[in-house]
Amino acid sequence: METEGQAAGINVEELIRKQATYSEANDPRAAAEMYLACGETMKAIKLIGENGFLEKLIEVVRSLQKTDTQALEVAAGFFRKAQTAQGFQLAKEVYLKMDDFKAIIEIHVELQQWEDALALLRAHPEHKETVYLAYGNWLAVNDRFDEAQKAFNDAGRPDLSSKMLDQLTHNAVIECRFNDAGYYFWLLAQEHLRLLGTCASVDSMTAKQRKHWRQFHELSQRAEIYFSYHHVFRYTDEPFTSLVPDALFNICRFLMASIKSKEAPLGVSKIYTIFCLAKQARHLGSFKLARYCLDRLQKLNIPHAWR
């Protein structure tokens, strides 16, 4: 028929193309078939995809060559846009045909299929930042902070790990979770110790290493203060404690020595510490120290209920 039309001077492909244009609104599937017949593959793919004919679309994709990248990318976009399990599976088939492993990893990340994403990452480590950043954010949202910290480090973004720990530490202090605050400060200290790298001695350190070394010691001390104050705060605010008077007495001595000559860290109360020390001193018969602590309390702005 096409030969006869050409013999009669008729452009058959042009007729089919016009017929397809007329049929788009009433019969898009038939119109797509006509576009395919006259070689308008891209128009056919767009028409099939816009109408959600996924089975027909994958048939067209399977007939294409690996080098038809533009058509394959458009088809994969329609599959992903469907937001269904079938659509994502077909999109992965298209990307596999194109050897586009980055897009396959992105689908796994979008669906939070972390095991699949991490498994694929072993063969394609160049995409580790894409996977580990998303994985780290997901872990942080789900309160798995230790794993999130490791994921950020694996992504090569220790700055995000430190930022997350800073926020967690601040929240823990504001919420009076001093044990958690101490733990997060310890993690931050370990991060600076890792960034310090290797050096033979303190004298051989570079300026950058010295900065990390100072921050390591500062954060370690801050961690010890919050770990200790956790017990003082619980003793003062709760009626019972599992610690013996000797332990609380020495904890208070450590805290007073640590914050005596400088401002106490956020959330750490000198009043609570001196009050606890005074009570333990009385229990242990150290009445001179107890009187000294009580005299100190008189000079501080103590809570109204304690007056």
Tab-separated table of C-alpha atoms in Angstrom:
chain	number	residue	atom	x	y	z
A	1	MET	CA	0.000	0.000	0.000
A	2	GLU	CA	2.847	2.337	0.869
A	3	THR	CA	4.533	1.506	-2.463
A	4	GLU	CA	1.307	2.212	-4.315
A	5	GLY	CA	0.932	5.508	-2.483
A	6	GLN	CA	4.476	6.495	-3.338
A	7	ALA	CA	3.854	5.522	-6.968
A	8	ALA	CA	0.817	7.787	-6.980
A	9	GLY	CA	2.915	10.641	-5.597
A	10	ILE	CA	1.401	10.478	-2.093
A	11	ASN	CA	3.597	10.838	1.051
A	12	VAL	CA	2.234	7.935	3.116
A	13	GLU	CA	4.285	8.776	6.215
A	14	GLU	CA	2.918	12.298	6.206
A	15	LEU	CA	-0.644	10.932	5.986
A	16	ILE	CA	-0.011	8.572	8.908
A	17	ARG	CA	1.493	11.443	10.908
A	18	LYS	CA	-1.556	13.629	10.286
A	19	GLN	CA	-3.906	10.785	11.162
A	20	ALA	CA	-1.984	10.251	14.417
A	21	THR	CA	-2.326	13.950	15.246
A	22	TYR	CA	-6.097	13.776	14.728
A	23	SER	CA	-6.342	10.611	16.885
A	24	GLU	CA	-4.336	11.885	19.876
A	25	ALA	CA	-7.351	13.172	21.786
A	26	ASN	CA	-9.795	10.307	21.085
A	27	ASP	CA	-7.520	7.269	20.798
A	28	PRO	CA	-4.018	8.010	22.160
A	29	ARG	CA	-2.958	4.360	22.037
A	30	ALA	CA	-3.735	4.105	18.316
A	31	ALA	CA	-2.091	7.476	17.729
A	32	ALA	CA	1.061	6.239	19.451
A	33	GLU	CA	1.112	3.168	17.196
A	34	MET	CA	0.886	5.444	14.153
A	35	TYR	CA	3.757	7.627	15.406
A	36	LEU	CA	5.857	4.508	15.860
A	37	ALA	CA	4.960	3.344	12.336
A	38	CYS	CA	6.194	6.576	10.788
A	39	GLY	CA	9.376	6.711	12.910
A	40	GLU	CA	8.244	9.404	15.367
A	41	THR	CA	9.489	7.417	18.391
A	42	MET	CA	9.891	10.377	20.753
A	43	LYS	CA	6.340	11.601	20.104
A	44	ALA	CA	5.039	8.087	20.670
A	45	ILE	CA	6.892	7.749	23.978
A	46	LYS	CA	5.604	11.102	25.238
A	47	LEU	CA	2.019	10.262	24.250
A	48	ILE	CA	2.175	6.803	25.843
A	49	GLY	CA	3.837	8.127	29.005
A	50	GLU	CA	1.429	11.060	29.456
A	51	ASN	CA	-1.493	8.630	29.322
A	52	GLY	CA	0.066	6.161	31.767
A	53	PHE	CA	0.331	3.159	29.435
A	54	LEU	CA	3.317	1.673	31.266
A	55	GLU	CA	3.098	-1.801	29.699
A	56	LYS	CA	3.095	-0.324	26.204
A	57	LEU	CA	5.915	2.047	27.139
A	58	ILE	CA	8.208	-0.753	28.296
A	59	GLU	CA	7.509	-2.602	25.022
A	60	VAL	CA	8.760	0.429	23.122
A	61	VAL	CA	11.789	0.758	25.424
A	62	ARG	CA	12.778	-2.875	24.869
A	63	SER	CA	12.764	-2.311	21.115
A	64	LEU	CA	15.164	0.628	21.380
A	65	GLN	CA	18.925	0.512	21.203
A	66	LYS	CA	21.201	1.343	24.121
A	67	THR	CA	22.393	4.400	22.222
A	68	ASP	CA	18.880	5.952	22.093
A	69	THR	CA	19.663	7.748	25.316
A	70	GLN	CA	17.252	10.681	24.944
A	71	ALA	CA	14.235	8.438	24.342
A	72	LEU	CA	15.261	6.086	27.144
A	73	GLU	CA	15.689	8.948	29.629
A	74	VAL	CA	12.240	10.354	28.781
A	75	ALA	CA	10.674	6.906	29.218
A	76	ALA	CA	12.458	6.379	32.560
A	77	GLY	CA	11.144	9.764	33.701
A	78	PHE	CA	7.556	8.665	33.034
A	79	PHE	CA	8.112	5.421	34.953
A	80	ARG	CA	9.464	7.301	37.974
A	81	LYS	CA	6.684	9.867	37.775
A	82	ALA	CA	4.113	7.078	38.188
A	83	GLN	CA	5.316	6.667	41.819
A	84	THR	CA	4.295	2.996	41.890
A	85	ALA	CA	6.261	-0.169	42.638
A	86	GLN	CA	5.834	-1.252	39.007
A	87	GLY	CA	6.929	2.151	37.736
A	88	PHE	CA	10.122	2.166	39.807
A	89	GLN	CA	10.934	-1.403	38.771
A	90	LEU	CA	10.532	-0.534	35.082
A	91	ALA	CA	12.590	2.632	35.540
A	92	LYS	CA	15.421	0.507	36.985
A	93	GLU	CA	15.184	-1.766	33.918
A	94	VAL	CA	15.610	1.258	31.632
A	95	TYR	CA	18.578	2.619	33.613
A	96	LEU	CA	20.172	-0.820	33.635
A	97	LYS	CA	19.901	-0.883	29.849
A	98	MET	CA	21.670	2.482	29.778
A	99	ASP	CA	24.278	1.424	32.360
A	100	ASP	CA	23.168	4.444	34.411
A	101	PHE	CA	23.963	3.092	37.882
A	102	LYS	CA	23.803	6.546	39.455
A	103	ALA	CA	20.093	6.782	38.576
A	104	ILE	CA	19.475	3.254	39.917
A	105	ILE	CA	21.133	4.239	43.202
A	106	GLU	CA	18.989	7.395	43.332
A	107	ILE	CA	15.853	5.239	43.030
A	108	HIS	CA	17.001	3.021	45.903
A	109	VAL	CA	17.676	6.146	47.966
A	110	GLU	CA	14.288	7.652	47.072
A	111	LEU	CA	12.562	4.426	48.176
A	112	GLN	CA	14.812	4.193	51.267
A	113	GLN	CA	16.030	0.778	50.140
A	114	TRP	CA	19.317	1.246	51.975
A	115	GLU	CA	20.548	-2.355	51.767
A	116	ASP	CA	20.170	-2.356	47.979
A	117	ALA	CA	21.783	1.077	47.662
A	118	LEU	CA	24.753	0.110	49.840
A	119	ALA	CA	25.159	-3.199	48.003
A	120	LEU	CA	25.279	-1.401	44.648
A	121	LEU	CA	27.707	1.113	46.134
A	122	ARG	CA	30.334	-1.602	46.595
A	123	ALA	CA	30.691	-1.876	42.812
A	124	HIS	CA	30.307	1.881	42.230
A	125	PRO	CA	31.966	3.706	45.166
A	126	GLU	CA	32.087	6.970	43.197
A	127	HIS	CA	28.478	7.595	44.278
A	128	LYS	CA	29.115	7.166	48.009
A	129	GLU	CA	28.379	10.812	48.866
A	130	THR	CA	24.883	10.593	47.317
A	131	VAL	CA	24.038	7.451	49.290
A	132	TYR	CA	25.680	8.138	52.624
A	133	LEU	CA	24.397	11.722	52.922
A	134	ALA	CA	20.807	10.600	52.376
A	135	TYR	CA	21.330	7.574	54.629
A	136	GLY	CA	22.845	9.735	57.365
A	137	ASN	CA	19.895	12.163	57.272
A	138	TRP	CA	17.452	9.249	57.440
A	139	LEU	CA	19.278	7.740	60.420
A	140	ALA	CA	19.335	11.096	62.220
A	141	VAL	CA	15.576	11.573	61.698
A	142	ASN	CA	15.031	8.093	63.161
A	143	ASP	CA	17.161	8.868	66.268
A	144	ARG	CA	20.008	6.542	65.252
A	145	PHE	CA	22.643	9.197	65.808
A	146	ASP	CA	25.734	7.000	66.212
A	147	GLU	CA	25.054	5.328	62.865
A	148	ALA	CA	24.240	8.712	61.303
A	149	GLN	CA	27.607	10.077	62.435
A	150	LYS	CA	29.394	7.149	60.782
A	151	ALA	CA	27.355	7.613	57.575
A	152	PHE	CA	28.324	11.313	57.361
A	153	ASN	CA	31.971	10.391	57.883
A	154	ASP	CA	31.721	7.708	55.181
A	155	ALA	CA	30.281	10.356	52.868
A	156	GLY	CA	33.395	12.441	53.431
A	157	ARG	CA	31.400	15.134	55.260
A	158	PRO	CA	32.638	15.191	58.878
A	159	ASP	CA	31.403	18.791	59.047
A	160	LEU	CA	27.797	17.533	58.903
A	161	SER	CA	28.600	14.964	61.582
A	162	SER	CA	29.962	17.683	63.886
A	163	LYS	CA	27.011	19.963	63.129
A	164	MET	CA	24.567	17.195	64.034
A	165	LEU	CA	26.426	16.475	67.286
A	166	ASP	CA	26.474	20.183	68.174
A	167	GLN	CA	22.711	20.355	67.785
A	168	LEU	CA	22.171	17.132	69.728
A	169	THR	CA	24.407	18.371	72.546
A	170	HIS	CA	22.582	21.690	72.796
A	171	ASN	CA	19.192	19.941	72.846
A	172	ALA	CA	20.355	17.495	75.529
A	173	VAL	CA	21.542	20.338	77.785
A	174	ILE	CA	18.341	22.370	77.309
A	175	GLU	CA	16.270	19.272	78.142
A	176	CYS	CA	18.458	18.516	81.209
A	177	ARG	CA	19.663	15.205	79.748
A	178	PHE	CA	23.173	15.786	81.040
A	179	ASN	CA	24.278	12.167	80.654
A	180	ASP	CA	23.472	12.356	76.936
A	181	ALA	CA	25.179	15.746	76.692
A	182	GLY	CA	28.347	14.250	78.160
A	183	TYR	CA	28.226	11.421	75.656
A	184	TYR	CA	27.821	13.802	72.688
A	185	PHE	CA	30.699	15.980	73.921
A	186	TRP	CA	32.829	12.841	74.143
A	187	LEU	CA	31.921	11.998	70.519
A	188	LEU	CA	32.868	15.521	69.448
A	189	ALA	CA	36.182	15.164	71.263
A	190	GLN	CA	36.851	11.880	69.487
A	191	GLU	CA	36.099	13.590	66.161
A	192	HIS	CA	38.816	16.190	66.821
A	193	LEU	CA	41.190	13.436	67.899
A	194	ARG	CA	40.559	11.699	64.569
A	195	LEU	CA	41.146	14.937	62.640
A	196	LEU	CA	44.375	15.429	64.562
A	197	GLY	CA	45.961	12.577	62.621
A	198	THR	CA	49.354	11.213	63.586
A	199	CYS	CA	52.209	13.228	65.064
A	200	ALA	CA	55.365	12.324	66.972
A	201	SER	CA	54.956	14.886	69.769
A	202	VAL	CA	53.119	18.054	70.766
A	203	ASP	CA	56.116	20.156	69.650
A	204	SER	CA	55.963	18.734	66.129
A	205	MET	CA	52.277	19.617	65.631
A	206	THR	CA	51.164	22.062	62.955
A	207	ALA	CA	48.952	25.027	63.848
A	208	LYS	CA	45.895	23.107	62.644
A	209	GLN	CA	46.828	20.038	64.695
A	210	ARG	CA	47.351	22.166	67.796
A	211	LYS	CA	43.858	23.588	67.354
A	212	HIS	CA	42.351	20.088	67.185
A	213	TRP	CA	44.461	19.044	70.181
A	214	ARG	CA	43.175	21.976	72.292
A	215	GLN	CA	39.593	21.339	71.264
A	216	PHE	CA	39.959	17.647	72.063
A	217	HIS	CA	41.034	18.465	75.637
A	218	GLU	CA	38.388	21.165	76.047
A	219	LEU	CA	35.568	18.919	74.830
A	220	SER	CA	36.823	15.944	76.872
A	221	GLN	CA	36.729	18.090	80.009
A	222	ARG	CA	33.267	19.335	79.089
A	223	ALA	CA	32.123	15.713	78.683
A	224	GLU	CA	33.476	14.822	82.150
A	225	ILE	CA	31.702	17.827	83.700
A	226	TYR	CA	28.323	16.891	82.203
A	227	PHE	CA	28.741	13.209	83.098
A	228	SER	CA	29.432	14.230	86.688
A	229	TYR	CA	26.726	16.875	86.898
A	230	HIS	CA	24.158	14.302	85.716
A	231	HIS	CA	24.410	12.627	89.154
A	232	VAL	CA	24.276	15.914	91.061
A	233	PHE	CA	21.204	17.070	89.150
A	234	ARG	CA	19.406	13.762	89.709
A	235	TYR	CA	20.256	13.820	93.418
A	236	THR	CA	18.934	17.360	93.804
A	237	ASP	CA	15.772	16.932	91.726
A	238	GLU	CA	14.877	13.322	92.593
A	239	PRO	CA	14.217	11.880	96.056
A	240	PHE	CA	16.443	8.795	95.699
A	241	THR	CA	19.912	7.991	94.390
A	242	SER	CA	21.889	4.773	93.979
A	243	LEU	CA	25.186	6.533	94.747
A	244	VAL	CA	26.729	6.383	98.206
A	245	PRO	CA	27.591	9.694	99.969
A	246	ASP	CA	31.325	9.219	99.331
A	247	ALA	CA	30.746	9.029	95.559
A	248	LEU	CA	28.536	12.117	95.454
A	249	PHE	CA	30.982	13.956	97.727
A	250	ASN	CA	33.902	13.321	95.368
A	251	ILE	CA	31.807	14.114	92.277
A	252	CYS	CA	30.952	17.510	93.785
A	253	ARG	CA	34.615	18.113	94.666
A	254	PHE	CA	35.573	17.370	91.054
A	255	LEU	CA	32.897	19.728	89.715
A	256	MET	CA	33.887	22.547	92.060
A	257	ALA	CA	37.541	22.168	91.060
A	258	SER	CA	36.583	22.146	87.350
A	259	ILE	CA	34.364	25.238	87.378
A	260	LYS	CA	35.803	27.169	90.323
A	261	SER	CA	37.791	29.752	88.369
A	262	LYS	CA	35.584	30.007	85.277
A	263	GLU	CA	31.991	30.260	84.199
A	264	ALA	CA	30.046	27.027	84.510
A	265	PRO	CA	28.973	25.380	81.202
A	266	LEU	CA	25.409	25.893	80.021
A	267	GLY	CA	22.970	24.031	82.283
A	268	VAL	CA	25.487	23.281	85.056
A	269	SER	CA	24.417	24.987	88.298
A	270	LYS	CA	26.985	25.946	90.937
A	271	ILE	CA	24.122	26.260	93.406
A	272	TYR	CA	23.044	22.636	92.868
A	273	THR	CA	26.662	21.483	93.159
A	274	ILE	CA	27.370	23.407	96.400
A	275	PHE	CA	24.032	22.304	97.878
A	276	CYS	CA	24.790	18.649	97.117
A	277	LEU	CA	28.322	19.001	98.521
A	278	ALA	CA	26.963	20.564	101.741
A	279	LYS	CA	24.533	17.693	102.301
A	280	GLN	CA	27.155	15.000	101.633
A	281	ALA	CA	29.639	16.798	103.896
A	282	ARG	CA	27.068	16.673	106.720
A	283	HIS	CA	26.459	12.946	106.111
A	284	LEU	CA	30.191	12.252	106.278
A	285	GLY	CA	30.782	14.401	109.376
A	286	SER	CA	32.756	17.121	107.565
A	287	PHE	CA	30.898	19.911	109.345
A	288	LYS	CA	33.449	22.657	108.647
A	289	LEU	CA	33.126	22.058	104.905
A	290	ALA	CA	29.329	21.906	105.228
A	291	ARG	CA	29.273	25.308	106.969
A	292	TYR	CA	31.576	26.749	104.295
A	293	CYS	CA	29.225	25.517	101.550
A	294	LEU	CA	26.182	26.929	103.312
A	295	ASP	CA	27.927	30.292	103.680
A	296	ARG	CA	28.678	30.216	99.932
A	297	LEU	CA	25.015	29.513	99.193
A	298	GLN	CA	23.960	32.585	101.169
A	299	LYS	CA	25.964	34.746	98.754
A	300	LEU	CA	24.384	33.229	95.633
A	301	ASN	CA	20.995	33.824	94.052
A	302	ILE	CA	19.419	30.615	95.303
A	303	PRO	CA	15.942	29.453	94.148
A	304	HIS	CA	13.065	30.980	96.071
A	305	ALA	CA	11.824	27.567	97.294
A	306	TRP	CA	15.188	26.886	98.948
A	307	ARG	CA	15.300	30.113	100.951
